[in-house]
mmCIF file of C-alpha atoms in Angstrom:
data_model
loop_
_atom_site.group_PDB
_atom_site.id
_atom_site.type_symbol
_atom_site.label_atom_id
_atom_site.label_comp_id
_atom_site.label_asym_id
_atom_site.label_seq_id
_atom_site.Cartn_x
_atom_site.Cartn_y
_atom_site.Cartn_z
ATOM 1 C CA MET A 1 0.326 -0.069 0.271
ATOM 2 C CA ASP A 2 1.954 2.984 -1.503
ATOM 3 C CA GLY A 3 2.228 5.218 -3.366
ATOM 4 C CA ILE A 4 -1.309 7.641 -3.986
ATOM 5 C CA THR A 5 -2.386 5.359 -0.690
ATOM 6 C CA GLU A 6 -1.390 5.911 2.505
ATOM 7 C CA PRO A 7 0.276 2.693 4.629
ATOM 8 C CA VAL A 8 -2.065 0.754 7.011
ATOM 9 C CA VAL A 9 -1.252 -0.663 9.428
ATOM 10 C CA LEU A 10 -3.599 -3.980 10.836
ATOM 11 C CA VAL A 11 -3.620 -4.143 15.302
ATOM 12 C CA LEU A 12 -5.088 -7.639 16.324
ATOM 13 C CA GLY A 13 -7.206 -8.771 19.215
ATOM 14 C CA HIS A 14 -9.095 -11.011 20.574
ATOM 15 C CA PRO A 15 -11.294 -9.815 22.214
ATOM 16 C CA ILE A 16 -10.448 -5.883 20.355
ATOM 17 C CA ALA A 17 -13.152 -3.951 21.616
ATOM 18 C CA GLY A 18 -11.256 -1.751 25.331
ATOM 19 C CA ASN A 19 -8.166 -2.289 23.218
ATOM 20 C CA PRO A 20 -6.704 1.152 22.887
ATOM 21 C CA ALA A 21 -3.731 0.643 20.305
ATOM 22 C CA GLN A 22 -5.187 1.670 17.445
ATOM 23 C CA PHE A 23 -6.389 4.798 19.346
ATOM 24 C CA ALA A 24 -2.313 5.689 20.766
ATOM 25 C CA LEU A 25 -0.838 4.921 17.176
ATOM 26 C CA GLU A 26 -3.318 7.336 15.473
ATOM 27 C CA ARG A 27 -2.276 9.778 17.360
ATOM 28 C CA ALA A 28 0.990 9.497 17.895
ATOM 29 C CA PHE A 29 1.243 9.118 13.787
ATOM 30 C CA ALA A 30 -0.901 12.385 13.663
ATOM 31 C CA SER A 31 1.422 14.090 15.577
ATOM 32 C CA MET A 32 4.288 12.727 13.718
ATOM 33 C CA ASP A 33 2.722 14.674 10.793
ATOM 34 C CA VAL A 34 2.790 11.333 8.547
ATOM 35 C CA GLY A 35 0.227 10.445 6.451
ATOM 36 C CA TRP A 36 -0.796 6.391 8.677
ATOM 37 C CA ARG A 37 -3.743 5.371 8.772
ATOM 38 C CA VAL A 38 -5.075 1.980 11.456
ATOM 39 C CA PHE A 39 -7.913 -0.788 11.627
ATOM 40 C CA SER A 40 -8.201 -2.873 14.210
ATOM 41 C CA CYS A 41 -10.058 -6.998 14.165
ATOM 42 C CA ASP A 42 -11.608 -8.446 15.878
ATOM 43 C CA VAL A 43 -9.501 -12.205 15.616
ATOM 44 C CA PRO A 44 -10.186 -15.529 17.143
ATOM 45 C CA PRO A 45 -7.298 -16.845 18.660
ATOM 46 C CA ASP A 46 -7.408 -20.377 15.737
ATOM 47 C CA ARG A 47 -7.516 -17.978 13.136
ATOM 48 C CA ILE A 48 -5.002 -15.603 13.307
ATOM 49 C CA ASP A 49 -2.538 -17.461 11.527
ATOM 50 C CA GLU A 50 -4.435 -16.866 8.198
ATOM 51 C CA ALA A 51 -5.739 -13.588 9.626
ATOM 52 C CA ILE A 52 -1.577 -12.396 10.160
ATOM 53 C CA ALA A 53 -1.101 -14.555 6.181
ATOM 54 C CA GLY A 54 -3.832 -11.888 4.416
ATOM 55 C CA ALA A 55 -3.139 -9.420 5.644
ATOM 56 C CA GLU A 56 0.716 -9.099 4.175
ATOM 57 C CA VAL A 57 -0.701 -10.372 1.146
ATOM 58 C CA LEU A 58 -3.098 -7.851 1.189
ATOM 59 C CA GLY A 59 -0.051 -5.194 1.292
ATOM 60 C CA PHE A 60 -1.367 -3.752 4.759
ATOM 61 C CA ARG A 61 2.871 -1.436 6.314
ATOM 62 C CA GLY A 62 2.776 -4.002 9.230
ATOM 63 C CA LEU A 63 0.555 -5.041 12.325
ATOM 64 C CA LEU A 64 0.797 -5.232 15.241
ATOM 65 C CA LEU A 65 -0.809 -8.721 17.879
ATOM 66 C CA ASP A 66 -2.303 -7.956 21.310
ATOM 67 C CA GLN A 67 -0.213 -9.313 23.360
ATOM 68 C CA ASN A 68 -3.138 -12.734 24.293
ATOM 69 C CA LEU A 69 -2.598 -13.938 21.369
ATOM 70 C CA VAL A 70 1.303 -14.735 21.206
ATOM 71 C CA THR A 71 1.202 -17.855 22.117
ATOM 72 C CA ARG A 72 3.515 -21.060 22.092
ATOM 73 C CA LEU A 73 2.657 -22.538 18.831
ATOM 74 C CA ASP A 74 3.038 -26.622 17.634
ATOM 75 C CA GLU A 75 6.476 -26.738 17.533
ATOM 76 C CA GLY A 76 7.406 -25.345 20.233
ATOM 77 C CA ALA A 77 8.115 -21.705 18.512
ATOM 78 C CA GLU A 78 5.996 -18.223 19.169
ATOM 79 C CA ARG A 79 4.727 -15.964 17.228
ATOM 80 C CA SER A 80 5.779 -12.695 16.949
ATOM 81 C CA ASP A 81 4.165 -9.655 17.824
ATOM 82 C CA LEU A 82 5.965 -7.026 16.083
ATOM 83 C CA TYR A 83 5.248 -7.879 11.695
ATOM 84 C CA TRP A 84 6.554 -4.797 9.656
ATOM 85 C CA ARG A 85 8.141 -4.231 5.594
ATOM 86 C CA GLY A 86 11.637 -2.306 5.855
ATOM 87 C CA ASN A 87 10.197 -0.551 2.240
ATOM 88 C CA PRO A 88 7.107 -0.409 0.882
ATOM 89 C CA SER A 89 8.053 -2.717 -1.875
ATOM 90 C CA GLU A 90 9.410 -5.128 -0.180
ATOM 91 C CA SER A 91 6.601 -9.127 -0.604
ATOM 92 C CA ARG A 92 7.474 -10.477 2.865
ATOM 93 C CA TRP A 93 7.285 -9.194 6.840
ATOM 94 C CA HIS A 94 10.188 -8.348 8.697
ATOM 95 C CA THR A 95 8.826 -10.476 12.597
ATOM 96 C CA GLU A 96 10.014 -9.813 16.103
ATOM 97 C CA ASN A 97 8.590 -10.466 19.444
ATOM 98 C CA VAL A 98 9.005 -6.312 20.284
ATOM 99 C CA LEU A 99 7.871 -6.973 23.823
ATOM 100 C CA SER A 100 10.390 -9.051 24.685
ATOM 101 C CA THR A 101 13.167 -6.665 22.626
ATOM 102 C CA TRP A 102 11.880 -4.152 25.205
ATOM 103 C CA LEU A 103 11.819 -5.733 28.630
ATOM 104 C CA GLU A 104 15.655 -7.254 26.891
ATOM 105 C CA THR A 105 15.929 -2.673 26.413
ATOM 106 C CA GLU A 106 14.859 -1.148 29.581
ATOM 107 C CA ILE A 107 16.413 -4.772 32.649
ATOM 108 C CA ARG A 108 19.986 -4.080 30.850
ATOM 109 C CA LYS A 109 19.411 -0.514 31.453
ATOM 110 C CA HIS A 110 18.465 -0.664 34.906
ATOM 111 C CA PHE A 111 21.207 -2.551 36.122
ATOM 112 C CA GLU A 112 23.876 -1.056 33.571
ATOM 113 C CA SER A 113 22.625 2.612 36.085
ATOM 114 C CA LEU A 114 23.841 0.326 38.692
ATOM 115 C CA GLU A 115 26.653 -0.598 37.318
ATOM 116 C CA THR A 116 26.344 -4.482 38.492
ATOM 117 C CA GLU A 117 25.046 -7.722 36.271
ATOM 118 C CA ILE A 118 22.208 -8.597 36.434
ATOM 119 C CA GLY A 119 21.071 -11.470 38.182
ATOM 120 C CA PRO A 120 20.047 -13.080 39.961
ATOM 121 C CA LEU A 121 16.579 -14.462 38.221
ATOM 122 C CA LEU A 122 13.213 -15.429 40.238
ATOM 123 C CA TRP A 123 10.190 -16.024 38.724
ATOM 124 C CA ILE A 124 6.731 -16.900 40.645
ATOM 125 C CA GLY A 125 4.260 -18.163 38.625
ATOM 126 C CA THR A 126 4.847 -19.330 35.541
ATOM 127 C CA PRO A 127 7.134 -18.100 33.493
ATOM 128 C CA ASP A 128 6.077 -16.101 30.510
ATOM 129 C CA PRO A 129 7.481 -17.340 26.972
ATOM 130 C CA SER A 130 7.607 -12.939 25.890
ATOM 131 C CA PHE A 131 10.933 -12.750 29.287
ATOM 132 C CA PRO A 132 14.457 -12.381 27.710
ATOM 133 C CA SER A 133 14.780 -15.026 30.568
ATOM 134 C CA LYS A 134 18.551 -15.323 28.865
ATOM 135 C CA ILE A 135 19.611 -12.376 30.015
ATOM 136 C CA ALA A 136 21.098 -13.734 34.113
ATOM 137 C CA SER A 137 22.400 -15.936 34.714
ATOM 138 C CA GLU A 138 21.434 -17.594 38.221
ATOM 139 C CA GLN A 139 17.555 -18.636 38.818
ATOM 140 C CA SER A 140 15.258 -20.236 40.556
ATOM 141 C CA HIS A 141 11.805 -20.140 39.902
ATOM 142 C CA SER A 142 8.106 -20.485 43.001
ATOM 143 C CA PRO A 143 5.572 -22.596 39.878
ATOM 144 C CA ILE A 144 3.092 -20.929 42.838
ATOM 145 C CA ALA A 145 2.244 -17.272 43.368
ATOM 146 C CA TRP A 146 5.033 -17.412 46.325
ATOM 147 C CA ALA A 147 8.410 -16.777 47.327
ATOM 148 C CA SER A 148 9.344 -17.215 50.325
ATOM 149 C CA THR A 149 11.576 -14.024 52.144
ATOM 150 C CA GLU A 150 15.143 -15.240 51.353
ATOM 151 C CA ALA A 151 14.549 -16.517 47.561
ATOM 152 C CA ILE A 152 12.974 -11.893 47.576
ATOM 153 C CA GLU A 153 16.174 -10.771 49.448
ATOM 154 C CA HIS A 154 18.817 -12.823 47.219
ATOM 155 C CA ALA A 155 17.411 -11.096 43.879
ATOM 156 C CA ARG A 156 17.681 -8.709 42.633
ATOM 157 C CA LEU A 157 15.152 -9.243 39.328
ATOM 158 C CA ILE A 158 12.447 -10.699 39.164
ATOM 159 C CA ALA A 159 9.262 -11.490 37.582
ATOM 160 C CA ILE A 160 5.004 -11.889 38.580
ATOM 161 C CA ALA A 161 2.758 -13.883 36.134
ATOM 162 C CA GLU A 162 0.503 -14.371 38.997
ATOM 163 C CA THR A 163 -1.289 -12.103 41.599
ATOM 164 C CA VAL A 164 1.206 -12.525 45.069
ATOM 165 C CA ASP A 165 -0.054 -11.452 48.217
ATOM 166 C CA VAL A 166 2.297 -8.377 48.667
ATOM 167 C CA SER A 167 2.397 -7.549 52.368
ATOM 168 C CA GLN A 168 4.396 -10.314 52.800
ATOM 169 C CA TRP A 169 7.272 -9.074 51.032
ATOM 170 C CA PRO A 170 10.491 -7.417 52.851
ATOM 171 C CA ARG A 171 11.525 -4.578 52.003
ATOM 172 C CA CYS A 172 13.651 -3.858 49.089
ATOM 173 C CA GLN A 173 17.815 -3.905 49.892
ATOM 174 C CA ASN A 174 19.215 -3.813 47.103
ATOM 175 C CA ALA A 175 17.958 -1.719 44.006
ATOM 176 C CA THR A 176 15.984 -5.531 42.567
ATOM 177 C CA LEU A 177 13.536 -3.976 39.857
ATOM 178 C CA VAL A 178 10.364 -6.403 39.320
ATOM 179 C CA VAL A 179 8.138 -7.307 36.047
ATOM 180 C CA ASP A 180 4.772 -7.363 36.080
ATOM 181 C CA PHE A 181 2.716 -10.174 34.099
ATOM 182 C CA ALA A 182 -0.219 -10.828 36.393
ATOM 183 C CA ASN A 183 -3.365 -10.442 34.297
ATOM 184 C CA PRO A 184 -4.900 -8.615 36.910
ATOM 185 C CA GLU A 185 -1.495 -7.279 37.644
ATOM 186 C CA ASN A 186 -0.501 -6.820 41.305
ATOM 187 C CA ASP A 187 -0.608 -3.838 43.436
ATOM 188 C CA LEU A 188 1.692 -1.671 41.400
ATOM 189 C CA ASP A 189 1.820 0.974 43.981
ATOM 190 C CA GLN A 190 2.491 -1.543 47.259
ATOM 191 C CA ILE A 191 5.579 -3.258 45.623
ATOM 192 C CA ARG A 192 6.657 0.199 44.448
ATOM 193 C CA SER A 193 6.176 1.351 48.433
ATOM 194 C CA LEU A 194 8.542 -0.944 49.788
ATOM 195 C CA GLY A 195 11.667 0.424 47.065
ATOM 196 C CA TYR A 196 10.901 -2.241 45.013
ATOM 197 C CA THR A 197 11.433 -0.430 40.846
ATOM 198 C CA VAL A 198 8.194 -1.390 38.617
ATOM 199 C CA LEU A 199 7.529 -2.310 35.352
ATOM 200 C CA GLY A 200 3.847 -3.593 34.891
ATOM 201 C CA ARG A 201 1.811 -3.767 32.263
ATOM 202 C CA GLU A 202 1.055 -0.520 31.278
ATOM 203 C CA GLN A 203 4.709 0.758 30.533
ATOM 204 C CA ALA A 204 4.657 -2.617 28.471
ATOM 205 C CA ARG A 205 1.990 -0.938 27.081
ATOM 206 C CA ILE A 206 3.702 2.160 25.770
ATOM 207 C CA GLY A 207 7.156 -0.097 25.347
ATOM 208 C CA ILE A 208 4.921 -1.945 22.340
ATOM 209 C CA LEU A 209 3.924 1.339 20.490
ATOM 210 C CA LEU A 210 6.774 2.720 20.948
ATOM 211 C CA GLU A 211 8.856 0.045 19.839
ATOM 212 C CA SER A 212 6.341 -0.814 16.491
ATOM 213 C CA ILE A 213 6.176 2.427 15.037
ATOM 214 C CA GLN A 214 10.157 3.273 15.359
ATOM 215 C CA ARG A 215 10.191 -0.230 13.061
ATOM 216 C CA TRP A 216 6.225 0.989 11.031
ATOM 217 C CA THR A 217 8.215 4.225 10.295
ATOM 218 C CA GLY A 218 11.610 5.335 11.890
ATOM 219 C CA LYS A 219 10.834 7.554 13.862
ATOM 220 C CA GLN A 220 9.754 7.932 17.533
ATOM 221 C CA PRO A 221 6.857 10.211 18.722
ATOM 222 C CA MET A 222 7.244 11.064 21.845
ATOM 223 C CA VAL A 223 6.392 8.983 25.138
ATOM 224 C CA ASP A 224 3.870 11.220 26.547
ATOM 225 C CA VAL A 225 1.816 11.421 23.387
ATOM 226 C CA LEU A 226 1.040 7.563 23.342
ATOM 227 C CA ASN A 227 0.678 7.757 27.869
ATOM 228 C CA GLU A 228 -2.278 10.713 27.234
ATOM 229 C CA ALA A 229 -3.697 9.136 24.523
ATOM 230 C CA ILE A 230 -3.868 5.761 26.628
ATOM 231 C CA GLU A 231 -4.845 7.983 29.992
ATOM 232 C CA GLU A 232 -8.131 9.421 27.294
ATOM 233 C CA TYR A 233 -9.849 5.933 25.486
ATOM 234 C CA LEU A 234 -9.625 4.160 29.144
ATOM 235 C CA ALA A 235 -10.745 7.594 30.744
ATOM 236 C CA VAL A 236 -13.956 7.547 28.697
#
């Protein structure tokens, strides 16, 4: 889709209602003064591969999957969440797990600011496939929504996939970074009040959109534009 037709990107989700991605992307494209358009469609998980293939054939410039459609495939690989063309003439998409890319960048920035190595990592709940798990050399795993005080105090990086009782956590003594994958998310303000640095679902949403726009257009919008658009959408 080039020439006299505006570049168009597609957002897929199930359900798609309540997803602020289209609204935020349109606001971001307008702020950047680029003539890109966004469509959103609801696609059930068992039809997602057909939808991706169809969008590629139809010439969409990019595609973004809601995280509820990013699952393990039968062969053990993971479906990408972001699709884009390096230039309008390319017939096939490039693909990437952009949530994983964004998380790895944020984790590395946190530990670089502390001038220390990454980890140890503690997983609470079932590990999320989008987490760059090999980023930490030392790892431990609590398969239930609980971890001992000793395990939490030992960790410098904690990833949570379940609702946890934060009232039982010790105060943070070593600038530990917490990544919350739980849905609904945990009480992030309570975790922060204990001294932990936290990355939650809303920050991940912004990160995914920033990375997506960068791949699609080669440019980045102001973060405040995306934040304000999502806040406005969710307040309606």
